[in-house]
Coordinates of C-alpha atoms in Angstrom, one line a residue:
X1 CA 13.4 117.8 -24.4
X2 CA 10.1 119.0 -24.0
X3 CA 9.3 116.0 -22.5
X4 CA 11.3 115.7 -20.1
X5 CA 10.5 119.0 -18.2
X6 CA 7.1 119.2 -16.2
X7 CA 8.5 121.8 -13.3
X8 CA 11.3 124.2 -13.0
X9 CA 13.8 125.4 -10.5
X10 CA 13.0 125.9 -7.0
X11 CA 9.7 124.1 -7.6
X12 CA 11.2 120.9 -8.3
X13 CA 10.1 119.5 -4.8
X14 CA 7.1 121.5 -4.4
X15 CA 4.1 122.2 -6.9
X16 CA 3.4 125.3 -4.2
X17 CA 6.9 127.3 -4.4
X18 CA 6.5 130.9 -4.8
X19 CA 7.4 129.9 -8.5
X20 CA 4.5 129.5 -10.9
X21 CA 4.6 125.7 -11.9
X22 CA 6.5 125.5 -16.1
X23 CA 5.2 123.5 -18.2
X24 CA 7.3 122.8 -21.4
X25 CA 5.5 122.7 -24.6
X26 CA 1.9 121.5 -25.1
X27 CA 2.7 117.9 -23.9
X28 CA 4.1 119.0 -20.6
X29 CA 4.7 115.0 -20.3
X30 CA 7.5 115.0 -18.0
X31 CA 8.1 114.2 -14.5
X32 CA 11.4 114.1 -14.7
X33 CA 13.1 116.9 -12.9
X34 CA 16.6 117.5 -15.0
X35 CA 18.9 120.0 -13.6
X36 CA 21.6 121.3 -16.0
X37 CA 24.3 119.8 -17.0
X38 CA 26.0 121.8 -14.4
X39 CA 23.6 121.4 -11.7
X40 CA 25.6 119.9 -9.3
X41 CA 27.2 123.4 -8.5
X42 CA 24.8 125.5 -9.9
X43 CA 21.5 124.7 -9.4
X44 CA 18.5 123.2 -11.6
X45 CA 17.3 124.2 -15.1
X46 CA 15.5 127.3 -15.6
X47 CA 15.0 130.8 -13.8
X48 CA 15.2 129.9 -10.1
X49 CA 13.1 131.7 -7.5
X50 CA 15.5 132.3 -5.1
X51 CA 14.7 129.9 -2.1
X52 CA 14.9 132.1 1.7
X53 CA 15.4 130.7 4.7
X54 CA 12.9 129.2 6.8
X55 CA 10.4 131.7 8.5
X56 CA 11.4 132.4 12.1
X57 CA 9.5 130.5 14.5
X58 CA 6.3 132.0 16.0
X59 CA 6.8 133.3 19.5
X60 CA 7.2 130.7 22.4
X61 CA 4.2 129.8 24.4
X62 CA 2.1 128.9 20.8
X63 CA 1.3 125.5 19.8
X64 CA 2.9 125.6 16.3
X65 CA 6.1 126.9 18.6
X66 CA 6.3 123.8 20.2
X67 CA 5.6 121.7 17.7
X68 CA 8.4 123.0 15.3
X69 CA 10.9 123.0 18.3
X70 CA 9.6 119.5 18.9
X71 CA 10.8 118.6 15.1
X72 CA 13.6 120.9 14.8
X73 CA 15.1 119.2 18.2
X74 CA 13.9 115.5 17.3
X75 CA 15.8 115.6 14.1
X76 CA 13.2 114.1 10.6
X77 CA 12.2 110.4 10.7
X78 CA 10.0 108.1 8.6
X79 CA 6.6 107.4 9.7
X80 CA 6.7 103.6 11.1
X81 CA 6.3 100.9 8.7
X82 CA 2.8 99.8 8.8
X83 CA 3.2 95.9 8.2
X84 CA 3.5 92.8 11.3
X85 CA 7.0 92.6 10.5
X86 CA 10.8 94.0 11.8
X87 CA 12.5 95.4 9.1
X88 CA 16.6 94.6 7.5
X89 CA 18.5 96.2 4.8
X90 CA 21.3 95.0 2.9
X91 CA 22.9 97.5 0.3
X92 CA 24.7 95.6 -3.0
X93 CA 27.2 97.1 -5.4
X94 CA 26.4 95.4 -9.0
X95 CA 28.7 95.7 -12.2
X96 CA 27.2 94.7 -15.4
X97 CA 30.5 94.0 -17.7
X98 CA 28.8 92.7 -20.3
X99 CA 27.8 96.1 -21.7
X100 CA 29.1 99.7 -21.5
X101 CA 27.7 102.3 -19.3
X102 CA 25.7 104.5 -21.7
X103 CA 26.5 108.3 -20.4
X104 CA 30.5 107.1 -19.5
X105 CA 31.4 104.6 -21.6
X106 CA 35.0 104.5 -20.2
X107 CA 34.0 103.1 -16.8
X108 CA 34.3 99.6 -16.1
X109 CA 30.8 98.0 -17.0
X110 CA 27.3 99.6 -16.1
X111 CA 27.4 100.3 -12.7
X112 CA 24.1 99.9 -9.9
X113 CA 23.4 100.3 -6.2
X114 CA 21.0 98.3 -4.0
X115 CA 19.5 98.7 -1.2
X116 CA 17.0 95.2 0.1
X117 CA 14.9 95.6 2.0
X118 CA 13.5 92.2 3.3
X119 CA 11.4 91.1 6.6
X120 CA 13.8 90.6 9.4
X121 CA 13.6 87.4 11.6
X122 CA 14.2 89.6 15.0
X123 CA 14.1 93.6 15.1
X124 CA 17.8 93.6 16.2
X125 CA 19.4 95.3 19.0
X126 CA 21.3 98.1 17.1
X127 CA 20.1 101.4 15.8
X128 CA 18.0 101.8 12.9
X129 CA 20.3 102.6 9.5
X130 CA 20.4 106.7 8.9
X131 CA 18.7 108.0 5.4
X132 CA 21.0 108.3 3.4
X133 CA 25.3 109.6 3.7
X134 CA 25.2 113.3 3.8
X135 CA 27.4 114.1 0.9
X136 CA 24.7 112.0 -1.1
X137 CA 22.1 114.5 0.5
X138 CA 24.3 117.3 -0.4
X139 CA 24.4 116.5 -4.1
X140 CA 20.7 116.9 -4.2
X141 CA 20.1 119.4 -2.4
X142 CA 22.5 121.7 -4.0
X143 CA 21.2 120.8 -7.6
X144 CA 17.8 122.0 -6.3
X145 CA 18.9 124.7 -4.3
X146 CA 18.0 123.5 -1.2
X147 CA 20.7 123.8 1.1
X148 CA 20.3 126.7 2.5
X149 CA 16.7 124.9 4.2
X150 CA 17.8 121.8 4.6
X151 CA 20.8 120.8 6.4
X152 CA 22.3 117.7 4.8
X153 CA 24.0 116.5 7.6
X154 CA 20.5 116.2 9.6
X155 CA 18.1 114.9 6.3
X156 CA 20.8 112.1 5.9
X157 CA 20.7 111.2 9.3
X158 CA 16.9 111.0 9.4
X159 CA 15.4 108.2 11.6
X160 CA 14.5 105.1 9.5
X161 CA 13.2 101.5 10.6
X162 CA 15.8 99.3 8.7
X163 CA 18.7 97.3 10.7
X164 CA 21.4 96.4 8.7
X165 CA 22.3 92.6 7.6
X166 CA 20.3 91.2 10.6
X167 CA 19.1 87.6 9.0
X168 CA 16.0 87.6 7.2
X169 CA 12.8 86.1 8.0
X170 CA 12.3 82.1 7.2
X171 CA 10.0 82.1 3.7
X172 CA 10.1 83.1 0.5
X173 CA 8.6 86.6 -0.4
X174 CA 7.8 88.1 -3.7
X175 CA 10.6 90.8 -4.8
X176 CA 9.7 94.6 -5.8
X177 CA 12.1 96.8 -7.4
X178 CA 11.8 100.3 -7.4
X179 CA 13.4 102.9 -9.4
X180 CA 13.9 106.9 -8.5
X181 CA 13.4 109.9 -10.0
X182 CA 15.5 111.1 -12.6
X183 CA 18.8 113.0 -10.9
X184 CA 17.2 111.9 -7.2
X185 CA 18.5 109.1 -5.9
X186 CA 17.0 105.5 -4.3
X187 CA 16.8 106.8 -0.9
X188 CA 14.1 108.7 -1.7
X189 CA 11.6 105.7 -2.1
X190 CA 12.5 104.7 1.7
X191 CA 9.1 105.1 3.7
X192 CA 7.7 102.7 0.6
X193 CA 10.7 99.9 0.8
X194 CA 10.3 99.4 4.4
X195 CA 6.5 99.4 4.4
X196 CA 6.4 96.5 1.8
X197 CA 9.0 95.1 3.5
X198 CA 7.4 95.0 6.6
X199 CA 4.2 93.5 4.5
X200 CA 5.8 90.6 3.2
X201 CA 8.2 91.7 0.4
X202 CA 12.0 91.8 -0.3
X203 CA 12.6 95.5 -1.9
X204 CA 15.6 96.7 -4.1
X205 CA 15.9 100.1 -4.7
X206 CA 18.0 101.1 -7.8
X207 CA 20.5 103.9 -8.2
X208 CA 21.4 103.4 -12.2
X209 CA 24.9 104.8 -12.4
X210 CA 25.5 108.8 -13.7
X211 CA 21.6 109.5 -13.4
X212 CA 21.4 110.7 -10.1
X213 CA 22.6 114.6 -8.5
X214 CA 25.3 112.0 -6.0
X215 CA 25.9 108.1 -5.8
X216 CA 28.2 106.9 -3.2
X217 CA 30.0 103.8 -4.2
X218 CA 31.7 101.6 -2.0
X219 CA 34.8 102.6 -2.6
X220 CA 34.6 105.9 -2.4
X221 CA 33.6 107.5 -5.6
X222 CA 30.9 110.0 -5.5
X223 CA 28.5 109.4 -8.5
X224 CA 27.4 113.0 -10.5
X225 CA 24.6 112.9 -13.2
X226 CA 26.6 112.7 -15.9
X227 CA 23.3 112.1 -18.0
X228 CA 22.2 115.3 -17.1
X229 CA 24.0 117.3 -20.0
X230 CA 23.2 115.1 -22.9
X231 CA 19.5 115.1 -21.5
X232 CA 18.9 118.9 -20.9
X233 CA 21.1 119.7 -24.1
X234 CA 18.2 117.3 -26.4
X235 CA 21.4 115.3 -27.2
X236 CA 19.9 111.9 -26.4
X237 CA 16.2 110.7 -26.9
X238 CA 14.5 110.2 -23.9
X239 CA 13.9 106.9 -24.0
X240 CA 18.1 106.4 -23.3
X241 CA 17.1 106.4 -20.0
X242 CA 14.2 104.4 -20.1
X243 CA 15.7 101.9 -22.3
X244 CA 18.7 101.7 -20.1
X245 CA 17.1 101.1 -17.1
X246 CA 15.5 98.2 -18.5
X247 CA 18.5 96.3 -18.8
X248 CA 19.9 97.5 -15.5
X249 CA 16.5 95.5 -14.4
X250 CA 17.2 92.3 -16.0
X251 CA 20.6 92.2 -15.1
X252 CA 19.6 92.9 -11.3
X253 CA 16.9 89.6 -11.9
X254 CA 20.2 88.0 -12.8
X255 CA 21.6 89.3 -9.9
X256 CA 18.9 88.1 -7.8
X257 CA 17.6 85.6 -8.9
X258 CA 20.2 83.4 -10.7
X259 CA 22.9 80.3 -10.0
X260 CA 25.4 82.9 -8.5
X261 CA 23.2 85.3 -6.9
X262 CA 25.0 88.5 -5.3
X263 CA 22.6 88.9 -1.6
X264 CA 23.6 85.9 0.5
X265 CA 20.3 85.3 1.2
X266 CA 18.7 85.4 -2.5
X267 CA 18.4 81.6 -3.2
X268 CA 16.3 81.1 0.4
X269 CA 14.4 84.9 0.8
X270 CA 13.4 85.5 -2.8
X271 CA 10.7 83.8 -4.8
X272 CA 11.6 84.2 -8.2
X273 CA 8.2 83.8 -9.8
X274 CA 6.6 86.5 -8.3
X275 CA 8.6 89.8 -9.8
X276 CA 7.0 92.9 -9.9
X277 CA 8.6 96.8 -10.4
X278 CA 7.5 99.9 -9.7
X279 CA 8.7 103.6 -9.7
X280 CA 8.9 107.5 -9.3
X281 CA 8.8 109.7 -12.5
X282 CA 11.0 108.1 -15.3
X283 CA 11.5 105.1 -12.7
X284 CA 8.0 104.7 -13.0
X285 CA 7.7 104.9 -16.7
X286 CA 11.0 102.6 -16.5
X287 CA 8.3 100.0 -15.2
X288 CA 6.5 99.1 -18.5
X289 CA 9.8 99.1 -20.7
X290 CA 10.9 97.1 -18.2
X291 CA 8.1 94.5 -18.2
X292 CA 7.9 95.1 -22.1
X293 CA 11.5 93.8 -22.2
X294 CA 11.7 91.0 -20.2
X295 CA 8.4 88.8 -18.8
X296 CA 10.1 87.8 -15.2
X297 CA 8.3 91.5 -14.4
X298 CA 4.5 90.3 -13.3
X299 CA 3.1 93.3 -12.5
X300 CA 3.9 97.4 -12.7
X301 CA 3.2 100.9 -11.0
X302 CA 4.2 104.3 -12.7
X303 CA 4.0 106.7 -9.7
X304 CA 3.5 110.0 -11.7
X305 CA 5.7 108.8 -14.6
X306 CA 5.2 110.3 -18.5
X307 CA 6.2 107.4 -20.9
X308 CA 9.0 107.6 -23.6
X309 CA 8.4 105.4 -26.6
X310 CA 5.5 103.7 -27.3
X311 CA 4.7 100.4 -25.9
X312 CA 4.3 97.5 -28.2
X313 CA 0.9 97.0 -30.1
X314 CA 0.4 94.1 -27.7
X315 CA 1.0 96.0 -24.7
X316 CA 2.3 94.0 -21.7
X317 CA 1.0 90.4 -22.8
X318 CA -2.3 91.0 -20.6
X319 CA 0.2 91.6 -17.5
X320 CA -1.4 94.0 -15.0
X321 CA -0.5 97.5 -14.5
X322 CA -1.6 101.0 -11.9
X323 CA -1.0 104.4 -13.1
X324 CA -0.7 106.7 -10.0
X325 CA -0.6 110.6 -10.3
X326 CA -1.3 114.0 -9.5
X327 CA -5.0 115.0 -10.3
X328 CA -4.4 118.2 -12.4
X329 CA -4.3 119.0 -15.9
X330 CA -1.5 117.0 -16.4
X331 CA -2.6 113.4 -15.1
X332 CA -5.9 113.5 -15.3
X333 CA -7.4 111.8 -18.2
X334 CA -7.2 114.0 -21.7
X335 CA -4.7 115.9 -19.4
X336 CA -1.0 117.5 -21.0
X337 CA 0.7 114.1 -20.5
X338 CA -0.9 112.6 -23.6
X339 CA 1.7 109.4 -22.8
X340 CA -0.9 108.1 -19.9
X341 CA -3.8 108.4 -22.5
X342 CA -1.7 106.4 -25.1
X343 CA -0.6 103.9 -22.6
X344 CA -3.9 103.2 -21.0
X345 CA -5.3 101.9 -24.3
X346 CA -2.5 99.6 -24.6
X347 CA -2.4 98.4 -21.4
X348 CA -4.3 94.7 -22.3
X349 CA -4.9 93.2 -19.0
X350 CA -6.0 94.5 -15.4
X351 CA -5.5 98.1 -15.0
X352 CA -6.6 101.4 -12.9
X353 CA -5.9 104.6 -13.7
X354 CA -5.5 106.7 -10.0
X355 CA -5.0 110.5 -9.1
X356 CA -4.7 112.1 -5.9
X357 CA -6.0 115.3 -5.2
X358 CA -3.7 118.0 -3.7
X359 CA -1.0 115.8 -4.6
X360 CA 2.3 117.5 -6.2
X361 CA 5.4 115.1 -8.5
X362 CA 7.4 113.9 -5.1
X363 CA 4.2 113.2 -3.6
X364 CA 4.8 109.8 -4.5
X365 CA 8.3 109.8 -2.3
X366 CA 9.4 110.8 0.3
X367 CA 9.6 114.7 -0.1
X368 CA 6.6 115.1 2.0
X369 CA 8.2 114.3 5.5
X370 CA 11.5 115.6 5.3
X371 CA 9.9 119.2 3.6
X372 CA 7.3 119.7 6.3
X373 CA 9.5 118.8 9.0
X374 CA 12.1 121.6 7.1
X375 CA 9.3 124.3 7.0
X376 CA 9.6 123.9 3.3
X377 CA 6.2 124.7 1.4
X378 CA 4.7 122.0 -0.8
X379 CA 1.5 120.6 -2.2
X380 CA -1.4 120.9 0.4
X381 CA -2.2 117.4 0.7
X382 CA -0.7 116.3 4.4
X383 CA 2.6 114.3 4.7
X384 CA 0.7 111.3 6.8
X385 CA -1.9 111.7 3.9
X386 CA 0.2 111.5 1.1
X387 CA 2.5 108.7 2.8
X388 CA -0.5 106.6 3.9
X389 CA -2.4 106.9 0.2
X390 CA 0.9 105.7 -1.7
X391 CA 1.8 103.1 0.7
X392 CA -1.7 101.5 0.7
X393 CA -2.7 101.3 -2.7
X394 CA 1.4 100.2 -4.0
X395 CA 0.8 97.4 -1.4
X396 CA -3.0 96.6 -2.1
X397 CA -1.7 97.0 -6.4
X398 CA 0.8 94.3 -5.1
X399 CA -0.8 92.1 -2.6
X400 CA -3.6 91.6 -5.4
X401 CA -1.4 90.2 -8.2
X402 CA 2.3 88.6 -6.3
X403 CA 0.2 87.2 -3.5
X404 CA -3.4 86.6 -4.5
X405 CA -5.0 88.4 -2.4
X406 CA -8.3 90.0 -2.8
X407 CA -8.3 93.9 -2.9
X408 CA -11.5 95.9 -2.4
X409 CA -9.5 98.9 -2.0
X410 CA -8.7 98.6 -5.9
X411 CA -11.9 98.4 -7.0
X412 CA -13.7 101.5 -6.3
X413 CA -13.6 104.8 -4.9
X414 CA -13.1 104.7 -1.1
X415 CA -14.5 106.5 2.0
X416 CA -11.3 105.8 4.0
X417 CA -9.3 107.7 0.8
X418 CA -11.0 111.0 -0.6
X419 CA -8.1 111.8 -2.1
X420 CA -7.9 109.3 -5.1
X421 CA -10.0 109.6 -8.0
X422 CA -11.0 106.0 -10.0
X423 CA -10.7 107.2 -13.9
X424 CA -11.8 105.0 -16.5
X425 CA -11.4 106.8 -20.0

């Protein structure tokens, strides 16, 4: 359990709350964020700092005034993708049958939901796709007591750059998965999907079933974390989840990438060769058990991820792989995740080892925009700033080993990013 703890209550989406930041045990490993089993209604694990309101706005006439009326009348939106391309998404319901869902064994098959996104032949004349559904947003925001600062209604409704099922671009584009946080959800990876996308990618984002605060399904069900109890409780090892999501990956390559593939446009849009994965928290330590378990996985990131279990003694067969985290005592080399330490020396073929100063855990998602344009405080590191550092170096990690293409960005410090520190232990 220890491990699976790095912040508490009212911090969970910002490393500058009024709450002092908990770590749990001398590891502190964890960035997965684990509400209690009952955390759906009443909140996340530990001793919440009560969360007020917004502060009132300033008086009129000031410029922070005008700009918070600005946001607070424009409603949130993603910054723009940052790739030549127009932007679709397609969103996939997927049912493994030929294994049981491991926190409800009782449902029918292991259950996941996909969202592609996948370079669009034409931009498409209707209107962007919203966020996320708003009882989704709910879900998460009441586990982590945020709905008293954050209307759901308006985060789900927040202004994206996908159109939905317009027809894909003519090619064939390497695929990324990416997997969320624990008990968050895949919309929160957004401002990443459709910036690959918009490079040159098809993206699936992965909801695994009963690990998220609120899945919608197609027909209607609403999703709770039923993974959540057994996790907080120490009921389960970690690695369940880890473990888990490592077949939910293979089975989505089936998905993808087989005879019968389940997007319409799989056979034509996908090239199967070129697979990598990457992900937030436990989705990013889900990466490397991922790649460990199956090879079709070329390349990984772990955005901010500890690791549960130990790799194998041969690593990832000399496949590369990024770490990306906070630069603190918890990321940093030597730091209280002594999982990154492990893993680095394991990791046999190109690697890099990246923090970012004044970075907090959701840094790495898309917490940034939608708290600053809530008044919610955060980690000091800008929302452009923290957007801009994990799209480029995620796309520069990818562009360097699914296309072959050369990336001095990776190789050094740069000028262009003071915020991310090259370590090399």
């Amino acid at each position: 359990m220890a491990h699976l703890m790095r912040a508490a209550a009212a911090a969970v989406f910002a490393l500058s709350l009024s709450s002092p930041l908990l770590l749990a045990g001398p590891a502190a490993a964890s960035e997965v964020l684990k509400p209690a089993a009952s955390a759906v209604s009443s909140g996340p694990l530990g001793t919440p700092s009560p969360l007020s309101r917004p502060p009132s706005l300033p008086v009129s006439g000031s410029a922070l005034y005008r700009d918070s009326l600005r946001r607070a009348t424009a409603g949130p939106e993603l910054p723009r993708p940052t790739g030549g391309r127009a932007v679709g998404r397609s969103v996939l319901h997927l049912v493994d049958r030929s294994r049981p869902d491991p926190w409800v064994p009782a449902a029918d098959g292991r259950e996941l939901m996909v969202t592609l996104h996948y370079p669009a032949a034409r931009p498409g004349t209707d209107r962007p796709v919203p966020y996320a559904s708003s009882d989704e947003v709910q879900a998460m925001l009441d586990g982590y007591g945020l709905s008293e600062a954050i209307p759901a209604a308006e985060l789900g409704a927040m202004r994206t750059y996908s159109r939905a099922d317009v027809r894909p671009a003519p090619g064939r584009y390497p695929l990324v998965v990416l997997s969320p946080g624990f008990t968050v959800s895949r919309y929160t990876l957004t401002a990443l999907a459709e910036d690959l996308a918009s490079r040159g990618y098809v993206v699936a984002s992965v909801d695994h079933a009963y690990e998220s605060l609120g899945i919608r399904t197609p027909d209607g069900r609403l999703l709770g974390c039923e993974a959540c109890g057994p996790i907080s409780e120490g009921q389960v090892p970690e690695n369940k989840v880890t473990s888990g999501r490592a077949k939910d990956i293979s089975f989505l390559l089936d998905s993808l990438t087989g005879r019968h593939a389940a997007w319409a446009h799989a056979r034509t849009t996908i090239d199967r060769k070129r697979v990598g994965m990457a992900g937030h928290s436990i989705g990013g330590a889900s990466a490397a058990t991922a790649m460990a378990a199956d090879g079709r996985v070329r390349a990984g990131v772990n955005m901010d991820g500890a690791f549960y279990g130990e790799l194998p003694q041969h690593g990832l067969g000399g496949r590369p792989f990024m770490l990306l985290g906070t630069d603190d005592e918890v990321h940093r080399p030597g730091g209280t995740d002594h999982t990154w330490d492990a893993a680095w020396h394991r990791f046999g073929g190109w690697k890099r080892w990246l923090t970012v100063a004044g970075s907090d855990h959701f840094t790495f998602s898309d917490a940034p925009v939608f708290l600053d344009h809530f008044d919610v405080p955060r980690a000091p590191l800008p929302a452009d700033r923290a957007l801009k550092v994990t799209r480029e170096y995620v796309a520069a990690f990818f562009d360097l080993h699914l296309k072959g293409t050369a990336q001095p960005l990776l190789d050094g410090p740069s000028a262009a990013h003071p915020e991310v520190v090259f370590h090399n232990p």
